[in-house]
GROMACS .gro file of C-alpha atoms in nm:
model
  291
    1UNK     CA    1   0.000   0.000   0.000
    2UNK     CA    2   0.292   0.236   0.070
    3UNK     CA    3   0.411   0.189  -0.288
    4UNK     CA    4   0.066   0.292  -0.413
    5UNK     CA    5   0.062   0.599  -0.190
    6UNK     CA    6   0.406   0.698  -0.320
    7UNK     CA    7   0.284   0.649  -0.679
    8UNK     CA    8  -0.019   0.871  -0.624
    9UNK     CA    9   0.189   1.143  -0.460
   10UNK     CA   10   0.441   1.143  -0.744
   11UNK     CA   11   0.167   1.158  -1.006
   12UNK     CA   12   0.013   1.458  -0.833
   13UNK     CA   13   0.327   1.663  -0.772
   14UNK     CA   14   0.486   1.588  -1.109
   15UNK     CA   15   0.186   1.748  -1.280
   16UNK     CA   16   0.263   2.114  -1.206
   17UNK     CA   17  -0.033   2.244  -1.400
   18UNK     CA   18  -0.258   2.008  -1.204
   19UNK     CA   19  -0.113   2.131  -0.876
   20UNK     CA   20  -0.174   2.493  -0.981
   21UNK     CA   21  -0.532   2.431  -1.090
   22UNK     CA   22  -0.605   2.236  -0.772
   23UNK     CA   23  -0.519   2.557  -0.585
   24UNK     CA   24  -0.718   2.778  -0.823
   25UNK     CA   25  -1.024   2.806  -0.598
   26UNK     CA   26  -0.808   2.908  -0.301
   27UNK     CA   27  -0.600   3.150  -0.508
   28UNK     CA   28  -0.913   3.314  -0.650
   29UNK     CA   29  -1.044   3.364  -0.299
   30UNK     CA   30  -0.714   3.517  -0.188
   31UNK     CA   31  -0.677   3.747  -0.489
   32UNK     CA   32  -1.041   3.860  -0.486
   33UNK     CA   33  -1.005   3.956  -0.122
   34UNK     CA   34  -0.688   4.156  -0.185
   35UNK     CA   35  -0.816   4.339  -0.493
   36UNK     CA   36  -1.190   4.380  -0.445
   37UNK     CA   37  -1.323   4.273  -0.106
   38UNK     CA   38  -1.076   4.390   0.156
   39UNK     CA   39  -1.128   4.765   0.129
   40UNK     CA   40  -1.506   4.736   0.118
   41UNK     CA   41  -1.504   4.514   0.426
   42UNK     CA   42  -1.269   4.751   0.605
   43UNK     CA   43  -1.505   5.038   0.533
   44UNK     CA   44  -1.791   4.835   0.683
   45UNK     CA   45  -1.592   4.756   0.999
   46UNK     CA   46  -1.393   5.078   1.035
   47UNK     CA   47  -1.518   5.117   1.391
   48UNK     CA   48  -1.353   4.789   1.493
   49UNK     CA   49  -0.993   4.827   1.619
   50UNK     CA   50  -0.732   4.653   1.401
   51UNK     CA   51  -1.003   4.542   1.160
   52UNK     CA   52  -0.752   4.463   0.885
   53UNK     CA   53  -0.576   4.201   1.098
   54UNK     CA   54  -0.906   4.045   1.201
   55UNK     CA   55  -1.028   4.024   0.843
   56UNK     CA   56  -0.696   3.888   0.718
   57UNK     CA   57  -0.718   3.600   0.965
   58UNK     CA   58  -1.083   3.551   0.871
   59UNK     CA   59  -0.982   3.518   0.506
   60UNK     CA   60  -0.701   3.275   0.589
   61UNK     CA   61  -0.947   3.045   0.767
   62UNK     CA   62  -1.189   3.032   0.476
   63UNK     CA   63  -0.918   2.992   0.214
   64UNK     CA   64  -0.758   2.701   0.399
   65UNK     CA   65  -1.095   2.525   0.401
   66UNK     CA   66  -1.122   2.578   0.023
   67UNK     CA   67  -0.768   2.444  -0.024
   68UNK     CA   68  -0.852   2.124   0.160
   69UNK     CA   69  -1.159   2.069  -0.059
   70UNK     CA   70  -1.004   2.135  -0.399
   71UNK     CA   71  -0.664   1.971  -0.355
   72UNK     CA   72  -0.804   1.646  -0.216
   73UNK     CA   73  -1.054   1.633  -0.501
   74UNK     CA   74  -0.774   1.674  -0.755
   75UNK     CA   75  -0.575   1.398  -0.587
   76UNK     CA   76  -0.875   1.165  -0.589
   77UNK     CA   77  -0.913   1.226  -0.962
   78UNK     CA   78  -0.646   0.958  -1.002
   79UNK     CA   79  -0.917   0.705  -0.912
   80UNK     CA   80  -1.123   0.813  -1.213
   81UNK     CA   81  -0.817   0.825  -1.440
   82UNK     CA   82  -0.712   0.472  -1.342
   83UNK     CA   83  -1.069   0.348  -1.375
   84UNK     CA   84  -1.111   0.497  -1.723
   85UNK     CA   85  -0.778   0.356  -1.843
   86UNK     CA   86  -0.853   0.016  -1.685
   87UNK     CA   87  -0.547   0.048  -1.463
   88UNK     CA   88  -0.759  -0.021  -1.155
   89UNK     CA   89  -0.837  -0.375  -1.269
   90UNK     CA   90  -0.465  -0.450  -1.298
   91UNK     CA   91  -0.383  -0.293  -0.963
   92UNK     CA   92  -0.653  -0.496  -0.789
   93UNK     CA   93  -0.473  -0.813  -0.894
   94UNK     CA   94  -0.174  -0.721  -0.680
   95UNK     CA   95  -0.131  -0.822  -0.317
   96UNK     CA   96  -0.291  -0.495  -0.205
   97UNK     CA   97  -0.644  -0.596  -0.310
   98UNK     CA   98  -0.941  -0.361  -0.363
   99UNK     CA   99  -0.967  -0.231  -0.005
  100UNK     CA  100  -0.602  -0.141   0.040
  101UNK     CA  101  -0.599   0.008  -0.308
  102UNK     CA  102  -0.890   0.234  -0.219
  103UNK     CA  103  -0.729   0.329   0.111
  104UNK     CA  104  -0.407   0.420  -0.072
  105UNK     CA  105  -0.597   0.672  -0.284
  106UNK     CA  106  -0.765   0.819   0.024
  107UNK     CA  107  -0.447   0.843   0.231
  108UNK     CA  108  -0.261   1.003  -0.061
  109UNK     CA  109  -0.533   1.265  -0.086
  110UNK     CA  110  -0.509   1.336   0.288
  111UNK     CA  111  -0.131   1.386   0.269
  112UNK     CA  112  -0.169   1.617  -0.032
  113UNK     CA  113  -0.449   1.810   0.137
  114UNK     CA  114  -0.235   1.872   0.447
  115UNK     CA  115   0.075   1.974   0.250
  116UNK     CA  116  -0.111   2.213   0.023
  117UNK     CA  117  -0.297   2.373   0.314
  118UNK     CA  118   0.036   2.423   0.491
  119UNK     CA  119   0.178   2.585   0.177
  120UNK     CA  120  -0.119   2.821   0.138
  121UNK     CA  121  -0.104   2.906   0.508
  122UNK     CA  122   0.262   3.006   0.474
  123UNK     CA  123   0.195   3.212   0.159
  124UNK     CA  124  -0.102   3.402   0.302
  125UNK     CA  125   0.052   3.457   0.644
  126UNK     CA  126   0.373   3.582   0.484
  127UNK     CA  127   0.183   3.832   0.269
  128UNK     CA  128  -0.033   3.959   0.554
  129UNK     CA  129   0.268   3.979   0.787
  130UNK     CA  130   0.433   4.217   0.543
  131UNK     CA  131   0.127   4.429   0.466
  132UNK     CA  132  -0.071   4.433   0.793
  133UNK     CA  133   0.180   4.293   1.046
  134UNK     CA  134  -0.040   3.988   1.110
  135UNK     CA  135   0.118   3.726   1.336
  136UNK     CA  136   0.013   3.396   1.487
  137UNK     CA  137   0.155   3.229   1.795
  138UNK     CA  138   0.339   2.897   1.797
  139UNK     CA  139   0.047   2.721   1.975
  140UNK     CA  140  -0.192   2.860   1.712
  141UNK     CA  141   0.035   2.731   1.435
  142UNK     CA  142   0.055   2.386   1.591
  143UNK     CA  143  -0.322   2.373   1.637
  144UNK     CA  144  -0.371   2.493   1.280
  145UNK     CA  145  -0.153   2.207   1.154
  146UNK     CA  146  -0.369   1.963   1.349
  147UNK     CA  147  -0.683   2.117   1.201
  148UNK     CA  148  -0.530   2.080   0.855
  149UNK     CA  149  -0.526   1.704   0.912
  150UNK     CA  150  -0.889   1.712   1.023
  151UNK     CA  151  -0.981   1.925   0.721
  152UNK     CA  152  -0.799   1.693   0.479
  153UNK     CA  153  -0.960   1.381   0.628
  154UNK     CA  154  -1.309   1.528   0.608
  155UNK     CA  155  -1.266   1.669   0.256
  156UNK     CA  156  -1.120   1.341   0.130
  157UNK     CA  157  -1.406   1.133   0.269
  158UNK     CA  158  -1.674   1.365   0.130
  159UNK     CA  159  -1.504   1.406  -0.211
  160UNK     CA  160  -1.465   1.029  -0.238
  161UNK     CA  161  -1.845   1.000  -0.222
  162UNK     CA  162  -1.889   1.269  -0.488
  163UNK     CA  163  -1.664   1.093  -0.741
  164UNK     CA  164  -1.802   0.743  -0.691
  165UNK     CA  165  -2.041   0.778  -0.982
  166UNK     CA  166  -1.796   0.963  -1.208
  167UNK     CA  167  -1.663   0.741  -1.487
  168UNK     CA  168  -1.476   0.977  -1.720
  169UNK     CA  169  -1.211   1.243  -1.675
  170UNK     CA  170  -1.425   1.486  -1.874
  171UNK     CA  171  -1.712   1.462  -1.628
  172UNK     CA  172  -1.468   1.484  -1.339
  173UNK     CA  173  -1.326   1.806  -1.480
  174UNK     CA  174  -1.676   1.954  -1.492
  175UNK     CA  175  -1.742   1.844  -1.135
  176UNK     CA  176  -1.412   1.995  -1.021
  177UNK     CA  177  -1.497   2.327  -1.183
  178UNK     CA  178  -1.835   2.337  -1.008
  179UNK     CA  179  -1.691   2.250  -0.668
  180UNK     CA  180  -1.397   2.489  -0.703
  181UNK     CA  181  -1.630   2.776  -0.793
  182UNK     CA  182  -1.893   2.696  -0.530
  183UNK     CA  183  -1.646   2.637  -0.245
  184UNK     CA  184  -1.572   3.007  -0.200
  185UNK     CA  185  -1.941   3.083  -0.150
  186UNK     CA  186  -2.010   2.779   0.065
  187UNK     CA  187  -1.738   2.856   0.320
  188UNK     CA  188  -1.826   3.228   0.321
  189UNK     CA  189  -1.512   3.390   0.178
  190UNK     CA  190  -1.666   3.569  -0.121
  191UNK     CA  191  -1.965   3.687   0.080
  192UNK     CA  192  -1.987   3.665   0.462
  193UNK     CA  193  -2.240   3.399   0.560
  194UNK     CA  194  -2.453   3.643   0.758
  195UNK     CA  195  -2.517   3.855   0.448
  196UNK     CA  196  -2.665   3.564   0.251
  197UNK     CA  197  -3.041   3.501   0.226
  198UNK     CA  198  -3.179   3.260   0.484
  199UNK     CA  199  -3.214   2.973   0.238
  200UNK     CA  200  -2.852   3.022   0.127
  201UNK     CA  201  -2.737   3.024   0.489
  202UNK     CA  202  -2.917   2.694   0.545
  203UNK     CA  203  -2.740   2.552   0.238
  204UNK     CA  204  -2.404   2.664   0.376
  205UNK     CA  205  -2.476   2.483   0.702
  206UNK     CA  206  -2.522   2.161   0.506
  207UNK     CA  207  -2.171   2.198   0.363
  208UNK     CA  208  -1.893   2.023   0.562
  209UNK     CA  209  -1.635   2.283   0.457
  210UNK     CA  210  -1.822   2.563   0.633
  211UNK     CA  211  -1.763   2.393   0.969
  212UNK     CA  212  -1.393   2.355   0.895
  213UNK     CA  213  -1.373   2.723   0.798
  214UNK     CA  214  -1.550   2.817   1.122
  215UNK     CA  215  -1.298   2.618   1.328
  216UNK     CA  216  -1.004   2.777   1.147
  217UNK     CA  217  -1.148   3.122   1.213
  218UNK     CA  218  -1.210   3.050   1.579
  219UNK     CA  219  -0.858   2.917   1.619
  220UNK     CA  220  -0.685   3.207   1.444
  221UNK     CA  221  -0.910   3.494   1.557
  222UNK     CA  222  -1.002   3.405   1.915
  223UNK     CA  223  -0.725   3.600   2.089
  224UNK     CA  224  -0.789   3.913   1.884
  225UNK     CA  225  -1.166   3.884   1.929
  226UNK     CA  226  -1.115   3.862   2.306
  227UNK     CA  227  -0.919   4.187   2.291
  228UNK     CA  228  -1.137   4.379   2.046
  229UNK     CA  229  -1.473   4.282   2.195
  230UNK     CA  230  -1.370   4.260   2.561
  231UNK     CA  231  -1.634   4.509   2.668
  232UNK     CA  232  -1.895   4.415   2.407
  233UNK     CA  233  -1.993   4.045   2.420
  234UNK     CA  234  -2.319   4.101   2.229
  235UNK     CA  235  -2.135   4.281   1.949
  236UNK     CA  236  -1.890   3.991   1.937
  237UNK     CA  237  -2.170   3.738   1.898
  238UNK     CA  238  -2.322   3.941   1.617
  239UNK     CA  239  -1.982   3.971   1.447
  240UNK     CA  240  -1.915   3.597   1.478
  241UNK     CA  241  -2.256   3.510   1.338
  242UNK     CA  242  -2.230   3.753   1.048
  243UNK     CA  243  -1.879   3.649   0.948
  244UNK     CA  244  -1.930   3.273   0.987
  245UNK     CA  245  -1.680   3.245   1.270
  246UNK     CA  246  -1.940   3.040   1.452
  247UNK     CA  247  -2.231   2.887   1.267
  248UNK     CA  248  -2.578   2.930   1.406
  249UNK     CA  249  -2.844   2.663   1.449
  250UNK     CA  250  -3.068   2.719   1.748
  251UNK     CA  251  -2.777   2.925   1.880
  252UNK     CA  252  -2.413   2.981   1.795
  253UNK     CA  253  -2.227   2.650   1.789
  254UNK     CA  254  -1.944   2.600   2.036
  255UNK     CA  255  -1.610   2.469   1.916
  256UNK     CA  256  -1.686   2.132   2.075
  257UNK     CA  257  -2.023   2.106   1.899
  258UNK     CA  258  -1.861   2.197   1.566
  259UNK     CA  259  -1.604   1.920   1.609
  260UNK     CA  260  -1.883   1.673   1.693
  261UNK     CA  261  -2.066   1.762   1.371
  262UNK     CA  262  -1.747   1.721   1.170
  263UNK     CA  263  -1.682   1.385   1.335
  264UNK     CA  264  -2.030   1.258   1.251
  265UNK     CA  265  -2.000   1.374   0.890
  266UNK     CA  266  -1.658   1.210   0.857
  267UNK     CA  267  -1.772   0.876   1.002
  268UNK     CA  268  -2.079   0.871   0.778
  269UNK     CA  269  -1.879   0.963   0.468
  270UNK     CA  270  -1.611   0.705   0.545
  271UNK     CA  271  -1.871   0.431   0.586
  272UNK     CA  272  -2.032   0.522   0.255
  273UNK     CA  273  -1.693   0.533   0.084
  274UNK     CA  274  -1.508   0.232   0.222
  275UNK     CA  275  -1.804   0.026   0.346
  276UNK     CA  276  -1.922  -0.114   0.010
  277UNK     CA  277  -1.568  -0.222  -0.085
  278UNK     CA  278  -1.513  -0.386   0.255
  279UNK     CA  279  -1.846  -0.572   0.237
  280UNK     CA  280  -1.776  -0.691  -0.116
  281UNK     CA  281  -1.428  -0.813  -0.025
  282UNK     CA  282  -1.561  -0.981   0.291
  283UNK     CA  283  -1.819  -1.181   0.095
  284UNK     CA  284  -1.559  -1.277  -0.167
  285UNK     CA  285  -1.326  -1.413   0.100
  286UNK     CA  286  -1.615  -1.595   0.266
  287UNK     CA  287  -1.711  -1.764  -0.059
  288UNK     CA  288  -1.352  -1.869  -0.115
  289UNK     CA  289  -1.330  -2.023   0.233
  290UNK     CA  290  -1.654  -2.213   0.177
  291UNK     CA  291  -1.511  -2.369  -0.136
   0.00000   0.00000   0.00000
């Protein structure tokens, strides 16, 4: 299985154009913010101290969530490519078997998702450190790296479900374009979640990436929010709800509740992804033993 993971990683990183386009959704979010959105948002929050630093961290959180979604999807495209070229049938004849083969694709996507999120984090933080003197602490960085793993695991499991019915690279390319474009809206980087119509907000809450973005924002912004809104807890709650820092159901979700939702989504997605292959392989082995 390690050989298969290495193969998938090499195929991804050797295709430089593929790597670039897998980051396109995140890069669009970053560039749009710098060129069009940042000044308008600063004008809206000019009464908030150090608003630029707050909004920069807010943008980093959403963009990292987008990166996890798009890069893991691009990595998982190797499943469709191998299936279309009938490589999968040959690989399943090896000692790895169907289940380990599938797990190798998933684990490769997780590794790629983590690495590309780390790269985007470094790029964005470096830019904002130069322009707005944004900094993060070492504990925040370590926690962010841990959240990158969570984000990559969740995005991989969900994307694996989405591509199960895709049989051609052409259709996969169309799906990737749709997801890459929609991701910026669904995690609330193009438009803050609180400014969307109610039905759109409900749609965002059904998107796993929005919960990841919320956790990133809580992690990166919490210290500054404590300082800025120390004397105004109600204003902080309104700000967090509007900007998607905490998603609202019957009330604003706590960090613990958000992690629980992510965990449930991940377990359900993993069962739907790996479960059918495991069941099929189990019955095949059982039939062989009965013979």
